[in-house]
XYZ file of C-alpha atoms in Angstrom:
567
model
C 115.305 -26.847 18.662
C 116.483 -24.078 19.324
C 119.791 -22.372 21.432
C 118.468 -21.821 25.241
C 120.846 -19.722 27.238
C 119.162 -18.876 31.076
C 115.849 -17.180 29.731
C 116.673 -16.664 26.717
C 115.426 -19.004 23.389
C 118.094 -17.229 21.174
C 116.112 -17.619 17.968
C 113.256 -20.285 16.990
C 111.686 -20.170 13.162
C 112.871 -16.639 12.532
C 111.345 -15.297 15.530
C 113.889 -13.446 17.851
C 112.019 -13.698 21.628
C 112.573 -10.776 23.684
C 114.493 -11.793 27.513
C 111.886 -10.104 29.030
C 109.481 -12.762 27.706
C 110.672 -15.614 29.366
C 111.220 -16.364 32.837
C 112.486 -19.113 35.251
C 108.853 -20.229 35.805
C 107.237 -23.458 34.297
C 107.182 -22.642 30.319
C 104.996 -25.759 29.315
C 101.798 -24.599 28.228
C 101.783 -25.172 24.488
C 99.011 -23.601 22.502
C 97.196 -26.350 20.032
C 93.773 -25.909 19.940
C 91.721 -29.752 19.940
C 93.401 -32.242 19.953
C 91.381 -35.192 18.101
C 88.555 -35.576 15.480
C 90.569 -33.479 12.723
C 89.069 -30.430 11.438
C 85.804 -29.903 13.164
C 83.230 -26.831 12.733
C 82.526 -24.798 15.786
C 78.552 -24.323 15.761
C 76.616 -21.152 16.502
C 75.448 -21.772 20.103
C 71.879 -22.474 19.113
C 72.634 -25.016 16.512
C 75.098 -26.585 19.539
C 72.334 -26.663 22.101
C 70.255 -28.368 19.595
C 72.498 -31.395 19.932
C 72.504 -33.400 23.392
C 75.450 -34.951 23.797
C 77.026 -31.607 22.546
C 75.046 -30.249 25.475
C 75.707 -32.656 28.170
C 78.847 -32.390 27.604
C 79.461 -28.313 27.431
C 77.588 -27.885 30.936
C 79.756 -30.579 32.592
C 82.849 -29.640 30.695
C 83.113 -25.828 31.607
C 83.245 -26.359 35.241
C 85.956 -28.776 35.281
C 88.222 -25.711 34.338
C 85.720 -23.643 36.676
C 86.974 -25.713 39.701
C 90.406 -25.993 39.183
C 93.057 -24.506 41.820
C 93.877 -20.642 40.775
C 97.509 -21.178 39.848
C 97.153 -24.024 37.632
C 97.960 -22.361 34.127
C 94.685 -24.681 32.717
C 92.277 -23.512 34.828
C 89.708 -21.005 34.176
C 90.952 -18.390 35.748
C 94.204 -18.566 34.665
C 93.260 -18.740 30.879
C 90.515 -15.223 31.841
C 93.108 -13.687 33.373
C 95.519 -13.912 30.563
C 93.051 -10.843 28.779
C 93.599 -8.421 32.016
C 93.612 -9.002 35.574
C 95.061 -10.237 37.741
C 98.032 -8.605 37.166
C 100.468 -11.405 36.925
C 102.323 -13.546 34.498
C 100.503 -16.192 32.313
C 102.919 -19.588 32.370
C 106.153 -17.943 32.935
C 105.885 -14.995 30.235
C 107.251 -12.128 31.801
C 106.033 -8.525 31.704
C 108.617 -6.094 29.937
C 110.611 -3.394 32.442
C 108.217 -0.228 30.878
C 104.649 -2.643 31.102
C 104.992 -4.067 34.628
C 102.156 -2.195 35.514
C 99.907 -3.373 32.369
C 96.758 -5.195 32.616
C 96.955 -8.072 30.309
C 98.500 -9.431 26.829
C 95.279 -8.563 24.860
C 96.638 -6.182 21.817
C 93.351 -3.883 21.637
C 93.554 -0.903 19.314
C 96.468 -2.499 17.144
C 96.204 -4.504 13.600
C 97.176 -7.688 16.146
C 93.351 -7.518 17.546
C 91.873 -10.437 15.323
C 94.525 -12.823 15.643
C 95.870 -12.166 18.837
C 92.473 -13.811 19.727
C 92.320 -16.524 17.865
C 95.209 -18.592 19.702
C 93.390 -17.285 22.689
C 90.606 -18.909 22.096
C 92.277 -22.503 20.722
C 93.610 -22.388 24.125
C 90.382 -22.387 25.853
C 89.060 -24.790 23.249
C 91.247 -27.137 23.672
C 91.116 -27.203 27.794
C 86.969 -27.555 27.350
C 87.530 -30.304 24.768
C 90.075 -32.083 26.676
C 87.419 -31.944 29.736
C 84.607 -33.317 27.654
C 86.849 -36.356 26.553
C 87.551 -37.004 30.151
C 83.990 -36.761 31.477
C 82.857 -38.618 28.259
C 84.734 -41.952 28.935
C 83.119 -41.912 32.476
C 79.352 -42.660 30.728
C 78.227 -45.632 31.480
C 79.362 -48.561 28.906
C 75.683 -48.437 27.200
C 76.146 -44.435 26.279
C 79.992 -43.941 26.351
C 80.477 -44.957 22.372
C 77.957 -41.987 21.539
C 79.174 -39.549 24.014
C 83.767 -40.135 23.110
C 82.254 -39.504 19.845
C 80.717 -36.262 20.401
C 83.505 -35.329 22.747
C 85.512 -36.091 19.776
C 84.684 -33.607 17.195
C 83.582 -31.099 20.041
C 85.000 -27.458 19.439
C 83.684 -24.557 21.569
C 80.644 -22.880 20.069
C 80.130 -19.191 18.778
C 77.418 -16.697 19.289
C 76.368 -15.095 16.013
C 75.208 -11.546 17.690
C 74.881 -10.336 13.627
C 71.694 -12.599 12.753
C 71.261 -13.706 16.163
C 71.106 -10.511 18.567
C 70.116 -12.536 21.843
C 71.678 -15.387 22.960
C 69.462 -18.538 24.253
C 68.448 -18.736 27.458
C 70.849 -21.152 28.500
C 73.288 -18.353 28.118
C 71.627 -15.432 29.693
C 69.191 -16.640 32.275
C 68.588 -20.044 33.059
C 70.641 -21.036 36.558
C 70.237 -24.266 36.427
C 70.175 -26.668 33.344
C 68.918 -30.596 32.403
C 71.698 -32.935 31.630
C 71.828 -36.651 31.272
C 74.918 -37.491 33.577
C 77.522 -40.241 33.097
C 75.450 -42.594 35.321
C 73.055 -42.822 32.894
C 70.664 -40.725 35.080
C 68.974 -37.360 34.387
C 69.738 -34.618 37.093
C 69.977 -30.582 37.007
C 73.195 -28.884 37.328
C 73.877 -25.754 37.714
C 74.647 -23.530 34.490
C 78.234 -22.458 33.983
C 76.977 -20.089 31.255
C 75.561 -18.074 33.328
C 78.234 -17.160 35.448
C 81.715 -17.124 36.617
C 81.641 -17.362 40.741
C 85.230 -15.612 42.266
C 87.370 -17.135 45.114
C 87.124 -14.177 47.684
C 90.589 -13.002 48.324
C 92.348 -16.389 47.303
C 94.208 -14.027 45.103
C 94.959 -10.693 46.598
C 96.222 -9.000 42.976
C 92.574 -8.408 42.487
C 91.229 -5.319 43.636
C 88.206 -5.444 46.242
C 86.052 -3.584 43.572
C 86.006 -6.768 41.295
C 85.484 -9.886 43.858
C 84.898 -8.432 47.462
C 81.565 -6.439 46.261
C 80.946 -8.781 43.671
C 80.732 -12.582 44.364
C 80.317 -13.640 40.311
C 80.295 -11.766 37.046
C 76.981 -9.756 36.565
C 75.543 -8.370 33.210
C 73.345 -5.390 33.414
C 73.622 -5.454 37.230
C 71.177 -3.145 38.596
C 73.814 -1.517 40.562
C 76.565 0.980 40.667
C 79.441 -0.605 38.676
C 80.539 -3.600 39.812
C 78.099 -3.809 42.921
C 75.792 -6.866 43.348
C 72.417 -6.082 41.974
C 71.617 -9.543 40.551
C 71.624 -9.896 36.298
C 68.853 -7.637 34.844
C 67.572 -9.823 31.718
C 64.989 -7.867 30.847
C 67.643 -4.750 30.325
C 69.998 -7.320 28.792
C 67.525 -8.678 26.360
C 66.173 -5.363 25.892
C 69.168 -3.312 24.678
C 70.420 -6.252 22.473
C 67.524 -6.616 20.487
C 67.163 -2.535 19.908
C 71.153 -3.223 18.735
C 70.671 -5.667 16.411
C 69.778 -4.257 13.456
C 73.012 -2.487 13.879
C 74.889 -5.251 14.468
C 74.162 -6.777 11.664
C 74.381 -3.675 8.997
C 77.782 -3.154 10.640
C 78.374 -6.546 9.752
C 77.428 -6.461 6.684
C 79.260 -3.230 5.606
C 82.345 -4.653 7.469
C 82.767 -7.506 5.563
C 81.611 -6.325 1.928
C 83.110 -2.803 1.899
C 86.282 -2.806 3.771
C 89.290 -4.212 1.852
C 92.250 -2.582 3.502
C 93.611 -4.512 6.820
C 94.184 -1.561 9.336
C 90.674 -0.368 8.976
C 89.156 -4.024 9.178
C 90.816 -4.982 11.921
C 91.452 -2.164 14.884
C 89.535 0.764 15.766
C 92.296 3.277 16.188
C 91.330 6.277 14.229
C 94.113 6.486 11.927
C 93.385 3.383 10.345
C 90.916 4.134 8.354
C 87.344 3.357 7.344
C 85.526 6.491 7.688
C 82.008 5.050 6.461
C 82.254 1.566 8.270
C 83.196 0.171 11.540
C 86.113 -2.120 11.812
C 85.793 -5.920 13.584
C 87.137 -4.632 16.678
C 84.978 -1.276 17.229
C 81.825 -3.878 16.034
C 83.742 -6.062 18.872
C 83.679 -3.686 21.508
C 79.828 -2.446 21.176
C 78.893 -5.665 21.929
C 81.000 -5.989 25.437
C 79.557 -2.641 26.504
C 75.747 -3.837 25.349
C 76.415 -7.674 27.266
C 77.871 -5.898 30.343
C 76.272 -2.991 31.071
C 77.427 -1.518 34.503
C 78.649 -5.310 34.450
C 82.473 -7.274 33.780
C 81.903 -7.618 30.100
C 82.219 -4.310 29.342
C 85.792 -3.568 31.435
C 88.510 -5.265 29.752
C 90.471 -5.629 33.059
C 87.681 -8.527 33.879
C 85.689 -9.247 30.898
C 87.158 -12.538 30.235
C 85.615 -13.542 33.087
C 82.101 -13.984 31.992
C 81.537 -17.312 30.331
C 79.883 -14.889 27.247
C 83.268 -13.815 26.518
C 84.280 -16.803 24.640
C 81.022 -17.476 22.686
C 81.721 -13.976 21.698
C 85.332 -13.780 20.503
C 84.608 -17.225 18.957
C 82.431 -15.463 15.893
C 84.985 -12.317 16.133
C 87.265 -14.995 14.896
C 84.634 -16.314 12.981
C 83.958 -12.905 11.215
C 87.765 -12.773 10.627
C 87.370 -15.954 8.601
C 84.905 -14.580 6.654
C 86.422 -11.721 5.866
C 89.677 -13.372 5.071
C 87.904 -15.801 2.633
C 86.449 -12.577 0.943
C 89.854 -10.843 0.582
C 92.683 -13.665 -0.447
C 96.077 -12.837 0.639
C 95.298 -9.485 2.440
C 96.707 -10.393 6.283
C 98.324 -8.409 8.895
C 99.871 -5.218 7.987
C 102.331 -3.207 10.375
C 101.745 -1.058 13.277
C 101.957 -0.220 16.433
C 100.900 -1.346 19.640
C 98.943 1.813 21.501
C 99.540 1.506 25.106
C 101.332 -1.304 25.524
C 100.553 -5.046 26.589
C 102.043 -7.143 29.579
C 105.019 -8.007 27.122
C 104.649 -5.181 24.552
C 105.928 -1.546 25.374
C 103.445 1.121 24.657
C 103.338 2.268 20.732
C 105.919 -0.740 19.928
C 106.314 -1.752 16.100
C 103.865 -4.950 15.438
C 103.616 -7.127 12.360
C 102.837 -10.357 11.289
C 105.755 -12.082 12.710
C 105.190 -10.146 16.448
C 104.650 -12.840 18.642
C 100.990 -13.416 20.064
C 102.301 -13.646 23.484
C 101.648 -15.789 25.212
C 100.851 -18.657 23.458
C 102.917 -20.877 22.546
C 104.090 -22.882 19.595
C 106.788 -24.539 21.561
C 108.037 -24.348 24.975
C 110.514 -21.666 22.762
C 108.662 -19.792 20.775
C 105.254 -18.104 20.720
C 102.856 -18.421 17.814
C 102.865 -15.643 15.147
C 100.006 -13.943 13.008
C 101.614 -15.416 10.209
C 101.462 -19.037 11.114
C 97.661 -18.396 12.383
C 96.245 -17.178 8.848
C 94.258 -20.716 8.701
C 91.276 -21.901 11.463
C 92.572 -25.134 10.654
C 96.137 -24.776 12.494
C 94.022 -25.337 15.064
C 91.687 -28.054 14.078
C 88.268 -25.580 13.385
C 86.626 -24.448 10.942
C 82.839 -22.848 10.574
C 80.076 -24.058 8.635
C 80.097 -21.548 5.773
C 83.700 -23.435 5.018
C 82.309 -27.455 5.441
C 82.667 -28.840 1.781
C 84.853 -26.083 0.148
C 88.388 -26.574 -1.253
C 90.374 -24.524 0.663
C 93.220 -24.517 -1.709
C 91.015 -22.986 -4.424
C 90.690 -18.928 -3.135
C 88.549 -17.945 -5.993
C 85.679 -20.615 -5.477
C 86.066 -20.138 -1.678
C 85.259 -16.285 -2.329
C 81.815 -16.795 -3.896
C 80.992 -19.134 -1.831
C 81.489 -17.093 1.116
C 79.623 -13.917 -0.658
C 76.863 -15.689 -1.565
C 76.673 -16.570 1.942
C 76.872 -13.513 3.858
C 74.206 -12.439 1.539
C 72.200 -14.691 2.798
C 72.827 -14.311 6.955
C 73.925 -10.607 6.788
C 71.943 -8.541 3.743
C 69.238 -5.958 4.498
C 66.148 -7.398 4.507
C 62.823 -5.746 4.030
C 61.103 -6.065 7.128
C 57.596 -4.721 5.459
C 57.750 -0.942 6.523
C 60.748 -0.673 3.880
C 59.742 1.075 0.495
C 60.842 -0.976 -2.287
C 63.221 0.611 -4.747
C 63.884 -1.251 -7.748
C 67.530 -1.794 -8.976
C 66.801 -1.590 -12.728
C 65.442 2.043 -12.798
C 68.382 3.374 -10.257
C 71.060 0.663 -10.365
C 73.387 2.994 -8.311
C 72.510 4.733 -5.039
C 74.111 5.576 -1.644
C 74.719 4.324 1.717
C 74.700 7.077 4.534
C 76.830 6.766 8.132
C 77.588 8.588 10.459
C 81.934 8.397 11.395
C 82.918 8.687 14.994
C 85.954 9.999 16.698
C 86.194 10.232 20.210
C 88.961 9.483 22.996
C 88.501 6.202 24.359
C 89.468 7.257 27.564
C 87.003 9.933 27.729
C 85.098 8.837 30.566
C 87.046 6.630 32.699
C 85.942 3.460 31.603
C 83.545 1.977 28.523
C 80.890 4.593 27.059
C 78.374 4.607 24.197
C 77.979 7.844 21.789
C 74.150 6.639 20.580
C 72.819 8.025 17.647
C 69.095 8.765 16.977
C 67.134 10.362 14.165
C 64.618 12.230 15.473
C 63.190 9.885 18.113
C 63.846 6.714 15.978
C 66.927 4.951 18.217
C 69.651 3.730 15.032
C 72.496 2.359 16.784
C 75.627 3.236 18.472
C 79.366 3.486 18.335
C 81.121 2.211 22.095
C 84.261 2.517 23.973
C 85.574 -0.549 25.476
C 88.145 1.182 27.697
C 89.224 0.207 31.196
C 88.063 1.910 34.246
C 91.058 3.306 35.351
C 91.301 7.498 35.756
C 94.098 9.165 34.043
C 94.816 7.313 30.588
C 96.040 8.899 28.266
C 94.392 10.034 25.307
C 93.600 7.206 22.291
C 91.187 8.253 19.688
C 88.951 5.263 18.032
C 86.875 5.418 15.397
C 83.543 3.682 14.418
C 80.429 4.077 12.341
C 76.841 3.800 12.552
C 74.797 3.108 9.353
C 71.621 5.228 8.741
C 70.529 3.576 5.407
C 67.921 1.128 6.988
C 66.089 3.944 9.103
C 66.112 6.691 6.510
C 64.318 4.490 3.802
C 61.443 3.795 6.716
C 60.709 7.118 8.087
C 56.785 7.722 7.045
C 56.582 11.026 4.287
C 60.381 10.640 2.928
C 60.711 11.116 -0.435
C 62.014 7.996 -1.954
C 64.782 8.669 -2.791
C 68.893 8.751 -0.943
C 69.816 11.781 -2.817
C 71.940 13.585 -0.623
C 69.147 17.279 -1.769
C 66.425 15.137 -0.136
C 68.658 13.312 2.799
C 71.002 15.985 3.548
C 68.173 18.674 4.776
C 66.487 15.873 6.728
C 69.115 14.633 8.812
C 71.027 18.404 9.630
C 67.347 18.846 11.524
C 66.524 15.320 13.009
C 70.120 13.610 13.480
C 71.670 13.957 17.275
C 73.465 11.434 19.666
C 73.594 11.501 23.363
C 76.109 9.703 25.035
C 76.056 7.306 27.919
C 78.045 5.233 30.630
C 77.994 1.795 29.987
C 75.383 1.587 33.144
C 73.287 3.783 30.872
C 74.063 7.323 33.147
C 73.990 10.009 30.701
C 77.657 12.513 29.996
C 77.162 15.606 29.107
C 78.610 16.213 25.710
C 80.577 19.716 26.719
C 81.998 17.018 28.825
C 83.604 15.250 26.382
C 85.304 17.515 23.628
C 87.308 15.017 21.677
C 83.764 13.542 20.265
C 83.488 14.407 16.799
C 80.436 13.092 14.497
C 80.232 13.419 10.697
C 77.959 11.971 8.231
C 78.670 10.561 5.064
C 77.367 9.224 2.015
C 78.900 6.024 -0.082
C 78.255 5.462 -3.547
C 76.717 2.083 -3.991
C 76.218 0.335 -7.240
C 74.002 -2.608 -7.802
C 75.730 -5.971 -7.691
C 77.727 -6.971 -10.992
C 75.907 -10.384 -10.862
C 73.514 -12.196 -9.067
C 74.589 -13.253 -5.185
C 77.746 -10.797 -5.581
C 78.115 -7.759 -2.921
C 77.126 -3.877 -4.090
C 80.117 -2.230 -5.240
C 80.990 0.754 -2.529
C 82.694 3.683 -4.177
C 84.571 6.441 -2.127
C 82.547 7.596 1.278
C 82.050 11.505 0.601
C 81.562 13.611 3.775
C 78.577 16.105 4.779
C 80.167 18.192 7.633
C 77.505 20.823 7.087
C 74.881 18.148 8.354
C 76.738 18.307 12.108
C 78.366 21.132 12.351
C 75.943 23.249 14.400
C 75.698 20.861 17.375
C 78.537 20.250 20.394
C 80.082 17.146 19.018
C 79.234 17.318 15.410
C 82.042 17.924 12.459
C 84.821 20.987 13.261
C 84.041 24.297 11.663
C 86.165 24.160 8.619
């Protein structure tokens, strides 16, 4: 153990805790993830649904945490707020002197995105799975063996938005669900997934806009932000399935063409990746398309939403992946833009920064570097059942030969078939963005089009708060999949056949995450440029194209407000 003076845990596994960290409070929430059944895989939501008990169990589960008293640290709101508001300490970890006024100990825009969440998440894991045991040794002696099993091995689900744009209804509009309960009977309960319902004013740190006008979390509202309008599914459903082929060749690109760290893992535009999206800005795009004028796409309050955590549970998956496809490549240093609760703004971050704040013991928080395996926490996904983990080189193929088969372009029918014999090496074309993420006073989508054929979009996930400063992201948008359908192109993506076509027919617009248009003049950090990667054909059968260097085409954007800067 080690040396505790006052607040101070002097030094615990090489970690030196900052005072400011720790107070006088109750420091006894320790970080684990489940605690029984192993290593168990966390199942994409449909595949979970699929399976009763799994079921039963998840709608009872949630609302344990649901109903619990505000200040207990294990309660739902507790374990949302720890992302943004309210803002108050999580379990006794103090804000520093120069972040008192900072929402939340989420690290956006830093190489500490991806695993900052993943201890996040154990936590919330582990409270659902400890709920499920409880309610599962309540069944009735005839059912209880089947159910203590299930609540076993249970481990939170993810949503795979990549092959799987829209969510089940159980998550986006059903309000009231079938269970079996532990009396043996079956009843209807109302759906947790659905919604998260707020206290009133039980906690006055909240501001009226986010619980006074609004009595739960809303998606796609109807409304001005944040006023009751009722869930618009239609709109929901809608603008995820236009996304989704984007998703997924974001995806795709993501995890087979970036190999460096700062540009796979945070969206701040100096880390690099100027043909792809990173995991975060793929990350945020999906918060602005759940949310809408809604709480999933303000990161003061997007925890909130039960979606949250089906989402950041396949972020963390997607870090898996990608980590299985790149052996030994981890977190890399940095900075922290902006600040946290317990980080000052543009603070030096590594691997051994603690992910504050969770714990590893009631003296010392847990650390990138001793998150680098799902299994720390007793997960893992089902790409990973029946590998040997200790053998990097067999995991590798195995995961590329299957993120081939969920993530590679398919031809949907329209496509014109090129064969990879006659031109083994051809190009992938993108479009980079740049633009302030504080441009607009809250979350914003720069949407890209080619000619009136809608291709995908690169979006803010910023706080609505006036007055930020400036903090230019970057992301991408892939063009590859529309160009090769458009009726009369040549085929061919040879930039003297490509290049012509899209300086006439590409443009963007960009929109509020409620969908109100900005004018463009009205945002003069934006700055769009197209460019074209090199792709050869796959060295072997079920292996990944090989990217070469992106090369730009400023001359394709340069004549419109937003495109690339006159040179």
């Amino acid at each position: 153990m080690p040396e505790f003076h006052g607040r101070l845990y002097i030094r615990r596994g090489g970690i030196e805790l900052h005072p400011t960290y720790l107070n006088s409070n109750t420091m006894s929430i320790i970080t684990t993830g489940a605690l029984t059944g192993g290593v168990q895989p966390r199942l994409e939501i449909n595949d979970f649904l699929g399976n009763k008990l799994y079921r039963d169990l998840l709608f009872q589960a949630i609302p344990v945490a649901m109903n619990k008293a505000q200040s207990d640290f294990t309660s739902y709101y507790q374990i949302a707020g720890i992302h943004g508001l309210p803002p108050q300490s999580y379990d006794g970890v103090g804000a520093t002197q120069a972040n008192s006024n900072s929402e939340g100990y989420c690290t956006h825009g830093s190489t500490l995105f991806p695993p900052w969440h993943r201890p996040y998440v154990a936590l919330f894991e582990a409270k659902f799975q400890k709920a499920a045991m409880g309610i599962a040794q309540n069944y009735t002696p005839s059912l209880r063996p089947s159910y203590v099993d299930a609540a076993t091995n249970l481990r939170w689900p993810y949503w795979d938005w990549a092959s799987k744009a829209v969510p089940p209804p159980e998550v986006i509009s059903l309000d009231t669900v079938p269970i079996t309960a532990p009396s043996g009977l079956n009843t209807t309960i109302t759906n947790p997934l659905r919604r998260y319902t707020f206290r009133g004013r039980e906690d006055r740190s909240f501001s009226d806009r986010y619980t006074t006008f609004v009595k739960s979390t809303v998606r796609h509202s109807g409304g001005v932000f944040f006023v009751q309008g009722g869930d618009n599914v239609n709109e929901l459903t809608s603008t995820l399935n236009k996304n989704g082929p984007s998703y997924q060749a974001n995806t795709y690109n993501l995890l087979t063409q970036v190999k460096s760290w700062p540009a796979f893992s945070n969206d701040n535009a100096n880390a690099g990746g100027s043909a792809t999206s990173s995991l975060e800005g793929i990350h945020d795009g999906i918060h602005v398309d759940v949310g809408g004028n809604g709480h999933m796409s303000d990161p003061s309050v997007a925890a909130f939403d039960p979606i949250f955590f089906l989402h950041h549970c396949n972020v963390d998956r997607m870090l898996a992946l990608w980590s299985a496809l790149n052996p030994g490549v981890w977190v890399t240093p940095g900075t922290q833009p902006g600040g946290t609760w317990t980080l000052n703004s543009n603070q030096a971050v590594d691997k051994d920064t603690g992910l504050t704040p969770f714990r590893s013991s009631p003296g010392g928080f847990w650390t990138s570097s001793a998150v680098v395996s799902t299994s720390t926490f007793g997960y893992t996904y089902p790409e990973f059942i029946g590998l040997d983990m200790s053998n990097s080189t067999a995991v590798r193929d195995a995961i590329t030969t299957k993120v081939n088969a969920l993530y590679a372009p398919k031809n949907s029918g329209k496509r014109k078939p090129r064969s990879e014999s006659v031109q083994s090496t051809t190009f992938d074309w993108s479009v980079n963005i740049i633009v302030d993420k504080h441009a607009c006073g809250g979350s914003f989508c720069v949407r890209v089009f080619i000619g009136a054929t809608y291709v995908g979009s690169h979006c803010a996930f910023a706080r609505s708060t006036p007055n930020l400063p400036p903090m230019l992201i970057r992301g991408a948008v892939h063009l590859t999949r529309v160009i090769e359908e458009i009726p009369g192109m040549p085929l061919s993506l040879d930039p003297s056949v490509v290049e012509p076509y899209l300086t006439h027919n590409l443009r963007w617009v960009v929109e509020k995450a409620g969908g109100d248009p900005v004018a463009i003049a009205d945002v003069p950090s934006l700055k769009v440029t197209v460019f074209r990667t090199p792709m050869r054909a796959a060295s072997a059968p079920g292996q990944f194209p090989i990217a070469g260097e992106p090369i730009e085409h400023p001359d394709i954007t340069r004549s419109q407000p937003g495109g690339a800067a006159v040179a």
